[in-house]
Tab-separated table of C-alpha atoms in Angstrom:
chain	number	residue	atom	x	y	z
A	175	UNK	CA	9.634	-16.246	31.317
A	176	UNK	CA	5.755	-17.131	31.702
A	177	UNK	CA	4.422	-20.526	30.808
A	178	UNK	CA	2.701	-18.896	28.280
A	179	UNK	CA	5.890	-17.567	26.725
A	180	UNK	CA	7.520	-21.001	26.240
A	181	UNK	CA	4.333	-21.957	24.130
A	182	UNK	CA	4.430	-19.565	21.341
A	183	UNK	CA	5.833	-20.679	18.308
A	184	UNK	CA	9.219	-18.753	17.061
A	185	UNK	CA	9.115	-18.658	13.502
A	186	UNK	CA	10.960	-15.841	13.352
A	187	UNK	CA	11.510	-12.749	11.533
A	188	UNK	CA	11.792	-14.264	8.210
A	189	UNK	CA	8.917	-15.716	8.206
A	190	UNK	CA	6.959	-12.654	9.236
A	191	UNK	CA	8.082	-10.567	6.919
A	192	UNK	CA	6.910	-12.735	4.712
A	193	UNK	CA	3.822	-12.867	6.046
A	194	UNK	CA	3.615	-8.920	5.925
A	195	UNK	CA	3.986	-8.524	2.630
A	196	UNK	CA	1.543	-11.296	1.603
A	197	UNK	CA	-1.239	-10.404	3.824
A	198	UNK	CA	-0.571	-6.641	4.466
A	199	UNK	CA	1.002	-5.703	1.336
A	200	UNK	CA	-0.053	-2.034	2.154
A	201	UNK	CA	2.500	-1.083	4.726
A	202	UNK	CA	5.723	-0.214	4.358
A	203	UNK	CA	8.422	-2.440	5.668
A	204	UNK	CA	11.956	-2.197	6.021
A	205	UNK	CA	14.078	-5.194	6.582
A	206	UNK	CA	17.148	-5.373	8.794
A	207	UNK	CA	19.678	-3.376	6.863
A	208	UNK	CA	22.456	-0.936	7.262
A	209	UNK	CA	19.561	1.581	6.117
A	210	UNK	CA	17.728	0.991	9.100
A	211	UNK	CA	20.464	1.512	11.723
A	212	UNK	CA	19.265	4.176	13.175
A	213	UNK	CA	16.464	2.665	14.552
A	214	UNK	CA	18.620	0.732	16.390
A	215	UNK	CA	19.163	2.752	19.291
A	216	UNK	CA	17.467	5.881	20.797
A	217	UNK	CA	19.589	9.038	21.237
A	218	UNK	CA	20.917	8.376	24.626
A	219	UNK	CA	22.570	4.690	23.269
A	220	UNK	CA	23.413	6.409	19.941
A	221	UNK	CA	26.926	5.147	18.738
A	222	UNK	CA	29.786	7.652	18.735
A	223	UNK	CA	29.945	9.123	14.866
A	224	UNK	CA	32.734	7.478	13.294
A	225	UNK	CA	32.251	4.021	14.885
A	226	UNK	CA	30.708	2.484	11.622
A	227	UNK	CA	27.597	0.858	11.541
A	228	UNK	CA	25.466	-2.342	11.042
A	229	UNK	CA	22.382	-3.919	9.966
A	230	UNK	CA	19.686	-2.622	11.923
A	231	UNK	CA	16.261	-3.971	12.901
A	232	UNK	CA	13.352	-4.104	10.596
A	233	UNK	CA	11.132	-0.702	10.967
A	234	UNK	CA	7.454	-0.833	9.810
A	235	UNK	CA	5.460	2.188	9.626
A	236	UNK	CA	1.946	2.011	9.916
A	237	UNK	CA	-0.361	4.567	8.532
A	238	UNK	CA	-3.780	3.403	10.489
A	239	UNK	CA	-4.254	1.561	13.747
A	240	UNK	CA	-5.769	-1.494	11.998
A	241	UNK	CA	-2.087	-1.774	10.468
A	242	UNK	CA	-0.940	-1.524	14.049
A	243	UNK	CA	-3.388	-4.292	15.119
A	244	UNK	CA	-2.815	-6.104	11.750
A	245	UNK	CA	1.010	-5.883	12.615
A	246	UNK	CA	0.583	-7.032	16.274
A	247	UNK	CA	-0.983	-10.168	15.312
A	248	UNK	CA	1.384	-11.100	12.495
A	249	UNK	CA	4.448	-10.270	15.106
A	250	UNK	CA	2.631	-12.893	17.437
A	251	UNK	CA	1.946	-16.009	15.482
A	252	UNK	CA	5.960	-15.967	14.684
A	253	UNK	CA	7.074	-14.942	18.224
A	254	UNK	CA	9.223	-11.792	16.931
A	255	UNK	CA	9.251	-9.485	19.977
A	256	UNK	CA	7.726	-5.674	18.927
A	257	UNK	CA	9.187	-2.589	19.741
A	258	UNK	CA	7.145	0.625	19.765
A	259	UNK	CA	8.716	3.742	18.508
A	260	UNK	CA	8.336	7.530	18.339
A	261	UNK	CA	10.917	9.859	17.160
A	262	UNK	CA	13.739	7.891	19.118
A	263	UNK	CA	14.618	10.993	20.782
A	264	UNK	CA	14.528	9.428	24.085
A	265	UNK	CA	17.910	9.001	26.742
A	266	UNK	CA	17.519	5.614	28.609
A	267	UNK	CA	17.403	2.918	25.588
A	268	UNK	CA	13.456	2.451	26.130
A	269	UNK	CA	13.443	2.373	21.903
A	270	UNK	CA	16.408	-0.053	21.637
A	271	UNK	CA	15.813	-2.915	19.215
A	272	UNK	CA	18.001	-5.774	17.306
A	273	UNK	CA	18.021	-7.192	14.041
A	274	UNK	CA	16.022	-9.941	15.017
A	275	UNK	CA	12.816	-7.345	16.292
A	276	UNK	CA	10.292	-5.825	14.286
A	277	UNK	CA	10.251	-1.558	15.362
A	278	UNK	CA	6.787	0.061	14.830
A	279	UNK	CA	7.541	3.570	14.084
A	280	UNK	CA	4.275	5.952	14.853
A	281	UNK	CA	5.704	8.335	12.370
A	282	UNK	CA	2.954	8.494	10.156
A	283	UNK	CA	0.073	7.995	13.260
A	284	UNK	CA	0.417	11.986	12.779
A	285	UNK	CA	-2.903	13.046	13.037
A	286	UNK	CA	-4.356	15.890	15.160
A	287	UNK	CA	-8.188	13.966	15.200
A	288	UNK	CA	-9.985	17.087	17.093
A	289	UNK	CA	-9.757	19.810	18.810
A	290	UNK	CA	-12.356	20.833	21.503
A	291	UNK	CA	-12.008	24.426	23.267
A	292	UNK	CA	-15.394	23.969	25.042
A	293	UNK	CA	-14.178	20.999	26.851
A	294	UNK	CA	-10.676	21.828	26.791
A	295	UNK	CA	-9.093	18.903	25.158
A	296	UNK	CA	-7.236	16.981	22.155
A	297	UNK	CA	-7.830	14.330	20.463
A	298	UNK	CA	-4.152	13.669	18.808
A	299	UNK	CA	-2.110	10.012	17.275
A	300	UNK	CA	1.069	9.377	18.951
A	301	UNK	CA	3.129	10.898	16.543
A	302	UNK	CA	1.715	14.195	16.527
A	303	UNK	CA	5.205	16.326	17.891
A	304	UNK	CA	4.542	18.327	20.761
A	305	UNK	CA	5.424	21.295	19.053
A	306	UNK	CA	2.680	20.554	16.224
A	307	UNK	CA	-0.107	20.356	18.395
A	308	UNK	CA	1.373	23.781	20.273
A	309	UNK	CA	1.467	25.055	16.749
A	310	UNK	CA	-2.218	24.377	16.328
A	311	UNK	CA	-3.281	25.351	19.953
A	312	UNK	CA	-1.900	28.709	20.008
A	313	UNK	CA	-4.648	30.636	17.617
A	314	UNK	CA	-7.240	29.449	19.727
A	315	UNK	CA	-5.321	30.984	22.640
A	316	UNK	CA	-4.651	27.315	24.245
A	317	UNK	CA	-1.528	25.348	24.677
A	318	UNK	CA	-0.318	21.438	25.942
A	319	UNK	CA	1.614	21.842	28.912
A	320	UNK	CA	4.168	19.187	28.875
A	321	UNK	CA	7.091	20.643	27.433
A	322	UNK	CA	10.642	18.256	27.798
A	323	UNK	CA	13.477	20.053	26.471
A	324	UNK	CA	13.169	17.862	22.730
A	325	UNK	CA	9.323	19.585	22.290
A	326	UNK	CA	10.465	20.413	18.820
A	327	UNK	CA	11.169	16.902	17.766
A	328	UNK	CA	9.643	14.447	20.280
A	329	UNK	CA	6.442	12.820	19.631
A	330	UNK	CA	2.798	13.070	22.209
A	331	UNK	CA	3.478	9.404	21.932
A	332	UNK	CA	6.701	9.443	22.691
A	333	UNK	CA	6.045	12.083	25.939
A	334	UNK	CA	3.433	9.575	26.927
A	335	UNK	CA	5.208	6.291	26.806
A	336	UNK	CA	8.346	8.266	29.356
A	337	UNK	CA	6.277	10.215	31.142
A	338	UNK	CA	7.932	13.180	30.364
A	339	UNK	CA	8.360	16.053	31.521
A	340	UNK	CA	10.385	19.496	31.127
A	341	UNK	CA	10.464	22.900	32.111
A	342	UNK	CA	7.166	23.552	32.688
A	343	UNK	CA	6.623	20.768	35.446
A	344	UNK	CA	6.857	23.252	38.187
A	345	UNK	CA	3.178	24.393	37.600
A	346	UNK	CA	1.564	22.448	35.168
A	347	UNK	CA	2.763	18.598	36.354
A	348	UNK	CA	4.513	16.163	33.800
A	349	UNK	CA	2.762	14.141	30.818
A	350	UNK	CA	0.485	12.027	33.123
A	351	UNK	CA	-1.169	15.477	34.759
A	352	UNK	CA	-2.127	15.959	31.129
A	353	UNK	CA	-3.395	12.762	29.495
A	354	UNK	CA	-7.442	11.652	29.908
A	355	UNK	CA	-7.556	8.654	28.092
A	356	UNK	CA	-5.386	6.089	25.893
A	357	UNK	CA	-6.720	3.957	23.163
A	358	UNK	CA	-3.989	0.936	23.415
A	359	UNK	CA	-3.553	-1.996	21.225
A	360	UNK	CA	-2.557	-5.265	23.124
A	361	UNK	CA	-0.476	-8.161	22.645
A	362	UNK	CA	-3.285	-9.668	21.037
A	363	UNK	CA	-3.913	-6.963	18.573
A	364	UNK	CA	-7.379	-5.865	20.266
A	365	UNK	CA	-8.071	-2.337	20.442
A	366	UNK	CA	-8.844	-1.358	24.197
A	367	UNK	CA	-10.260	2.616	25.166
A	368	UNK	CA	-8.894	3.490	29.214
A	369	UNK	CA	-9.968	6.570	30.665
A	370	UNK	CA	-12.092	9.352	29.997
A	371	UNK	CA	-12.885	11.868	28.160
A	372	UNK	CA	-14.294	14.016	30.976
A	373	UNK	CA	-11.674	15.926	33.634
A	374	UNK	CA	-13.254	13.695	36.582
A	375	UNK	CA	-13.275	9.898	36.371
A	376	UNK	CA	-13.310	7.440	39.116
A	377	UNK	CA	-14.671	3.708	37.412
A	378	UNK	CA	-12.696	1.151	37.860
A	379	UNK	CA	-8.600	1.098	38.035
A	380	UNK	CA	-6.420	4.065	36.860
A	381	UNK	CA	-5.201	2.298	33.884
A	382	UNK	CA	-4.657	5.218	31.762
A	383	UNK	CA	-1.956	6.073	34.816
A	384	UNK	CA	-0.429	2.526	34.412
A	385	UNK	CA	0.047	2.924	30.919
A	386	UNK	CA	1.565	6.324	30.898
A	387	UNK	CA	5.340	6.357	31.815
A	388	UNK	CA	5.442	2.144	30.837
A	389	UNK	CA	7.644	2.585	27.700
A	390	UNK	CA	5.311	0.485	25.604
A	391	UNK	CA	6.142	-2.804	27.558
A	392	UNK	CA	2.253	-3.290	27.967
A	393	UNK	CA	0.958	-1.848	24.919
A	394	UNK	CA	1.101	0.233	21.767
A	395	UNK	CA	-0.508	3.787	22.397
A	396	UNK	CA	-2.271	4.803	18.995
A	397	UNK	CA	-4.705	7.371	20.445
A	398	UNK	CA	-4.906	9.758	23.240
A	399	UNK	CA	-7.045	12.126	24.567
A	400	UNK	CA	-4.716	15.101	25.886
A	401	UNK	CA	-5.923	18.326	28.322
A	402	UNK	CA	-5.341	21.511	26.856
A	403	UNK	CA	-5.482	24.928	28.601
A	404	UNK	CA	-5.773	28.849	27.957
A	405	UNK	CA	-2.423	30.518	27.279
A	406	UNK	CA	-1.871	32.693	30.350
A	407	UNK	CA	-2.601	36.173	29.690
A	408	UNK	CA	1.339	36.939	30.325
A	409	UNK	CA	4.535	35.646	31.058
A	410	UNK	CA	7.527	37.174	32.693
A	411	UNK	CA	11.114	35.945	32.641
A	412	UNK	CA	13.070	36.405	35.950
A	413	UNK	CA	17.203	35.685	36.118
A	414	UNK	CA	18.754	35.422	39.414
A	415	UNK	CA	23.015	35.085	39.214
A	416	UNK	CA	24.063	33.626	42.757
A	417	UNK	CA	28.216	34.341	43.274
A	418	UNK	CA	28.692	29.877	44.069
A	419	UNK	CA	26.947	26.848	43.037
A	420	UNK	CA	26.090	26.120	47.027
A	421	UNK	CA	24.669	29.882	47.281
A	422	UNK	CA	22.167	29.725	43.821
A	423	UNK	CA	21.420	26.098	45.007
A	424	UNK	CA	20.288	27.124	48.899
A	425	UNK	CA	17.964	30.384	47.122
A	426	UNK	CA	15.607	27.166	45.289
A	427	UNK	CA	14.450	27.008	48.883
A	428	UNK	CA	13.512	30.457	49.290
A	429	UNK	CA	11.191	30.617	46.133
A	430	UNK	CA	9.349	27.808	47.882
A	431	UNK	CA	8.907	29.371	51.144
A	432	UNK	CA	7.619	32.547	49.046
A	433	UNK	CA	3.373	32.768	47.839
A	434	UNK	CA	5.266	32.691	44.210
A	435	UNK	CA	4.087	29.290	42.041
A	436	UNK	CA	6.241	29.831	39.038
A	437	UNK	CA	5.749	28.016	35.933
A	438	UNK	CA	9.258	26.983	35.267
A	439	UNK	CA	12.317	27.470	37.551
A	440	UNK	CA	15.615	26.301	36.022
A	441	UNK	CA	18.899	25.744	37.931
A	442	UNK	CA	22.378	26.109	35.925
A	443	UNK	CA	25.435	25.508	38.390
A	444	UNK	CA	28.804	26.964	37.530
A	445	UNK	CA	30.238	24.456	35.098
A	446	UNK	CA	27.185	24.236	33.215
A	447	UNK	CA	27.691	28.157	32.459
A	448	UNK	CA	30.703	27.988	31.358
A	449	UNK	CA	30.202	25.150	28.782
A	450	UNK	CA	26.845	26.779	26.881
A	451	UNK	CA	29.473	30.200	27.229
A	452	UNK	CA	32.118	28.367	25.392
A	453	UNK	CA	29.683	26.895	23.073
A	454	UNK	CA	27.641	29.986	22.353
A	455	UNK	CA	29.963	32.604	23.168
A	456	UNK	CA	27.163	33.987	25.377
A	457	UNK	CA	28.989	35.885	28.247
A	458	UNK	CA	26.712	34.258	31.170
A	459	UNK	CA	29.622	33.381	34.030
A	460	UNK	CA	30.208	37.155	33.287
A	461	UNK	CA	27.225	37.972	35.422
A	462	UNK	CA	27.633	34.917	38.373
A	463	UNK	CA	28.691	31.730	38.925
A	464	UNK	CA	24.965	30.122	38.972
A	465	UNK	CA	22.023	30.580	37.429
A	466	UNK	CA	18.167	30.345	38.891
A	467	UNK	CA	15.954	31.246	35.008
A	468	UNK	CA	12.349	31.835	36.260
A	469	UNK	CA	9.404	32.190	34.198
A	470	UNK	CA	6.168	33.625	36.308
A	471	UNK	CA	2.652	33.770	34.379
A	472	UNK	CA	-0.466	34.392	34.714
A	473	UNK	CA	-2.967	37.271	36.087
A	474	UNK	CA	-1.356	39.538	39.313
A	475	UNK	CA	2.456	39.184	36.991
A	476	UNK	CA	3.732	42.939	38.887
A	477	UNK	CA	2.622	41.645	42.270
A	478	UNK	CA	4.449	38.085	41.702
A	479	UNK	CA	7.732	39.850	40.547
A	480	UNK	CA	7.495	42.261	43.273
A	481	UNK	CA	7.176	39.044	45.869
A	482	UNK	CA	9.889	37.106	43.692
A	483	UNK	CA	12.505	39.489	43.418
A	484	UNK	CA	12.857	40.281	47.250
A	485	UNK	CA	12.711	36.474	48.333
A	486	UNK	CA	15.564	36.043	45.693
A	487	UNK	CA	17.480	38.891	46.765
A	488	UNK	CA	17.300	38.601	50.392
A	489	UNK	CA	19.093	35.074	49.429
A	490	UNK	CA	21.650	36.470	47.620
A	491	UNK	CA	20.485	36.900	44.240
A	492	UNK	CA	21.127	39.504	41.798
A	493	UNK	CA	17.543	39.580	40.334
A	494	UNK	CA	16.822	41.048	37.078
A	495	UNK	CA	13.828	40.829	34.844
A	496	UNK	CA	14.600	40.136	31.327
A	497	UNK	CA	13.203	42.282	28.352
A	498	UNK	CA	11.661	39.857	26.055
A	499	UNK	CA	14.466	39.448	23.463
A	500	UNK	CA	17.126	38.342	26.170
A	501	UNK	CA	14.474	36.203	27.857
A	502	UNK	CA	14.021	34.245	24.841
A	503	UNK	CA	18.189	33.445	24.558
A	504	UNK	CA	18.097	33.059	27.838
A	505	UNK	CA	15.769	30.178	27.530
A	506	UNK	CA	17.142	28.815	24.338
A	507	UNK	CA	20.701	28.641	25.632
A	508	UNK	CA	18.904	26.670	28.848
A	509	UNK	CA	17.064	23.913	26.153
A	510	UNK	CA	19.910	23.776	23.828
A	511	UNK	CA	23.013	25.720	24.707
A	512	UNK	CA	24.828	22.720	26.672
A	513	UNK	CA	26.797	20.702	23.753
A	514	UNK	CA	29.426	18.324	24.143
A	515	UNK	CA	32.043	18.104	21.452
A	516	UNK	CA	33.787	14.960	20.244
A	517	UNK	CA	36.784	15.628	22.910
A	518	UNK	CA	35.194	14.161	25.460
A	519	UNK	CA	33.417	10.876	27.024
A	520	UNK	CA	30.110	12.493	28.718
A	521	UNK	CA	27.450	9.927	30.351
A	522	UNK	CA	24.028	12.331	30.866
A	523	UNK	CA	20.679	11.464	32.862
A	524	UNK	CA	18.296	12.093	35.058
A	525	UNK	CA	17.373	11.698	38.770
A	526	UNK	CA	14.766	13.463	41.351
A	527	UNK	CA	15.094	14.314	44.487
A	528	UNK	CA	12.625	16.115	47.039
A	529	UNK	CA	13.228	20.026	46.445
A	530	UNK	CA	13.941	20.141	49.720
A	531	UNK	CA	17.455	18.262	49.123
A	532	UNK	CA	18.661	19.802	45.501
A	533	UNK	CA	21.685	21.699	47.090
A	534	UNK	CA	22.739	18.300	48.675
A	535	UNK	CA	22.970	16.391	45.390
A	536	UNK	CA	25.417	19.386	44.005
A	537	UNK	CA	27.109	19.387	47.386
A	538	UNK	CA	28.056	15.768	46.437
A	539	UNK	CA	29.322	16.420	42.877
A	540	UNK	CA	33.205	17.328	44.224
A	541	UNK	CA	33.338	13.946	45.905
A	542	UNK	CA	32.503	11.914	42.898
A	543	UNK	CA	34.309	14.031	40.659
A	544	UNK	CA	37.815	13.208	42.829
A	545	UNK	CA	36.517	9.635	43.383
A	546	UNK	CA	36.257	8.588	39.960
A	547	UNK	CA	38.459	11.644	38.130
A	548	UNK	CA	35.534	13.085	36.368
A	549	UNK	CA	34.077	16.706	35.844
A	550	UNK	CA	29.827	16.362	36.886
A	551	UNK	CA	27.986	19.649	35.996
A	552	UNK	CA	23.904	19.825	36.082
A	553	UNK	CA	21.047	21.646	35.352
A	554	UNK	CA	17.833	21.039	37.185
A	555	UNK	CA	14.287	21.537	36.652
A	556	UNK	CA	14.429	23.050	40.686
A	557	UNK	CA	10.931	23.599	40.861
A	558	UNK	CA	10.294	19.835	41.147
A	559	UNK	CA	13.380	18.516	42.167
A	560	UNK	CA	14.646	17.160	38.941
A	561	UNK	CA	18.438	17.057	38.164
A	562	UNK	CA	20.064	16.414	34.423
A	563	UNK	CA	23.711	15.767	35.784
A	564	UNK	CA	26.141	14.933	33.398
A	565	UNK	CA	29.662	13.419	33.647
A	566	UNK	CA	32.447	14.333	31.424
A	567	UNK	CA	36.129	13.590	30.631
A	568	UNK	CA	38.453	14.215	28.263
A	569	UNK	CA	39.135	12.097	25.206
A	570	UNK	CA	43.208	11.136	24.905
A	571	UNK	CA	44.283	10.387	21.671
A	572	UNK	CA	43.697	6.971	20.448
A	573	UNK	CA	41.488	6.030	23.185
A	574	UNK	CA	39.492	2.777	23.548
A	575	UNK	CA	35.681	2.969	24.460
A	576	UNK	CA	34.917	5.113	27.318
A	577	UNK	CA	36.274	4.096	30.605
A	578	UNK	CA	34.234	2.391	33.302
A	579	UNK	CA	34.726	5.614	35.535
A	580	UNK	CA	32.043	7.628	34.239
A	581	UNK	CA	29.653	5.362	34.622
A	582	UNK	CA	30.220	4.382	37.964
A	583	UNK	CA	30.451	8.416	38.533
A	584	UNK	CA	26.838	8.153	37.049
A	585	UNK	CA	25.668	5.357	39.123
A	586	UNK	CA	27.055	7.080	42.334
A	587	UNK	CA	24.822	10.671	41.425
A	588	UNK	CA	21.828	8.193	41.463
A	589	UNK	CA	22.906	6.319	44.709
A	590	UNK	CA	23.223	9.916	46.151
A	591	UNK	CA	19.705	10.930	45.330
A	592	UNK	CA	18.284	7.332	46.444
A	593	UNK	CA	20.213	8.060	50.153
A	594	UNK	CA	18.500	11.497	49.720
A	595	UNK	CA	14.625	9.968	49.442
A	596	UNK	CA	14.290	10.463	45.583
A	597	UNK	CA	14.191	8.165	42.574
A	598	UNK	CA	16.482	6.846	39.841
A	599	UNK	CA	14.690	9.003	36.724
A	600	UNK	CA	12.390	11.615	37.169
A	601	UNK	CA	11.114	12.028	33.163
A	602	UNK	CA	13.634	9.856	31.019
A	603	UNK	CA	12.796	6.719	32.023
A	604	UNK	CA	14.404	3.637	32.346
A	605	UNK	CA	14.822	1.840	29.419
A	606	UNK	CA	17.703	-0.519	29.360
A	607	UNK	CA	20.340	1.902	31.041
A	608	UNK	CA	18.967	2.182	34.532
A	609	UNK	CA	17.420	-1.148	34.675
A	610	UNK	CA	19.801	-2.398	37.464
A	611	UNK	CA	19.834	1.103	39.688
A	612	UNK	CA	15.637	0.733	39.332
A	613	UNK	CA	16.645	-2.762	41.142
A	614	UNK	CA	17.917	-0.925	44.229
A	615	UNK	CA	15.078	1.173	44.249
A	616	UNK	CA	12.215	-0.740	44.309
A	617	UNK	CA	11.193	-3.665	46.921
A	618	UNK	CA	10.755	-7.188	45.819
A	619	UNK	CA	7.618	-7.174	45.788
A	620	UNK	CA	7.276	-4.007	44.418
A	621	UNK	CA	9.072	-5.454	41.319
A	622	UNK	CA	6.860	-9.051	41.379
A	623	UNK	CA	4.107	-6.991	41.123
A	624	UNK	CA	5.265	-5.006	37.910
A	625	UNK	CA	6.252	-8.242	36.230
A	626	UNK	CA	2.867	-9.453	36.843
A	627	UNK	CA	1.198	-6.707	35.100
A	628	UNK	CA	3.114	-7.386	32.512
A	629	UNK	CA	2.150	-10.963	32.312
A	630	UNK	CA	-1.249	-10.329	32.329
A	631	UNK	CA	-1.504	-7.841	29.592
A	632	UNK	CA	1.525	-9.403	27.717
A	633	UNK	CA	2.207	-13.029	28.930
A	634	UNK	CA	4.465	-14.058	25.857
A	635	UNK	CA	6.470	-11.331	26.327
A	636	UNK	CA	5.234	-9.507	22.574
A	637	UNK	CA	6.190	-6.082	23.603
A	638	UNK	CA	9.426	-3.968	24.223
A	639	UNK	CA	11.659	-7.075	26.457
A	640	UNK	CA	14.029	-5.950	28.511
A	641	UNK	CA	13.102	-2.625	28.941
A	642	UNK	CA	11.863	-0.502	31.867
A	643	UNK	CA	11.055	-3.742	34.442
């Protein structure tokens, strides 16, 4: 706690709500109740079905930037901490809130302010869905590159908060590479604009990169200027099935060694293929025990396909260029085919390692399974070394909450990644779920520097306390 935190009057949520009703009656605010329970968690920390509901936090739905500023000033007046929230699709607990906090939802800040093909930028409010932006761009022959698996339902603001990645990161990078400028409401209610509309710009420190991925602990993003790109002249899906998970993971290196740079490289291990088949009756496992699913785009696509096919076949892959309809099915199975029913406990997450070490992470799974008595599977954004492991265990009849073995196994996977020169999270963020693990990755001096930045921008600890840092 900073020295300034202790001086903030803490009159509480009830007084804050009274002031909002008096001073800002036009803002839609819902008091804490069972009806706001869904705002107490995100997708990664949601309770299992049938566990009942309790009161959630108070939730405000500002419709303008000015209303966000007013809410922040009033919250600061009463010492009530604020949790910024997009669509709640996060997987690390970054948007969790308790009954004495105020959630500020960006749901109604959903305007596409400008699309400029000449500058190759779009200006959007944070509540715009990733998919909605691309629907507007497509008729113009343009697209916004970041594409997290939740792209249909996640917001640009949420993507910025977590520096979301997605399938196309292999070629186009994560969200940070597509954000040029931000409008941010700070803890005193002031509005600042950081970054620039131009592609280049080196004036001052790079505050945009600081805010991208900061999980709402430094300020509330209320506007973003993002890069947009021309739609590729061609896209093509190539599949390569292998006889085992180790063989498929080893073949990732063959892609790197080639001159082809796919836009998407996804790797699915054997238990993932089996799980997708069980949920969708899809028959993937009959084609092989592991799958590299690849998208090529741009000019020279025939030449790209030929070189990639040669490289993968030499690595033992059964390579096929997928037709348009078959490709759509495969990509949908990759994005949403992996499901888990109420008969299993499961713990998900993400880690990232250097691309050359991906196979070693998969090789570590059997020992982790044996040590903790669990099952482990993973899909990977193989083009940038980002894995999404899932640890599962059947639920016995009448069982109590999930055993510690699931979380211990998940922590072992993270520590495996760290030992291989990786990181505790490639794109999901730290939130509440991985704070202790992040402390294992970051040196004490680095952690203190990050906390000093937080204290400089938010001395009263107003924004999203207990998250990320």
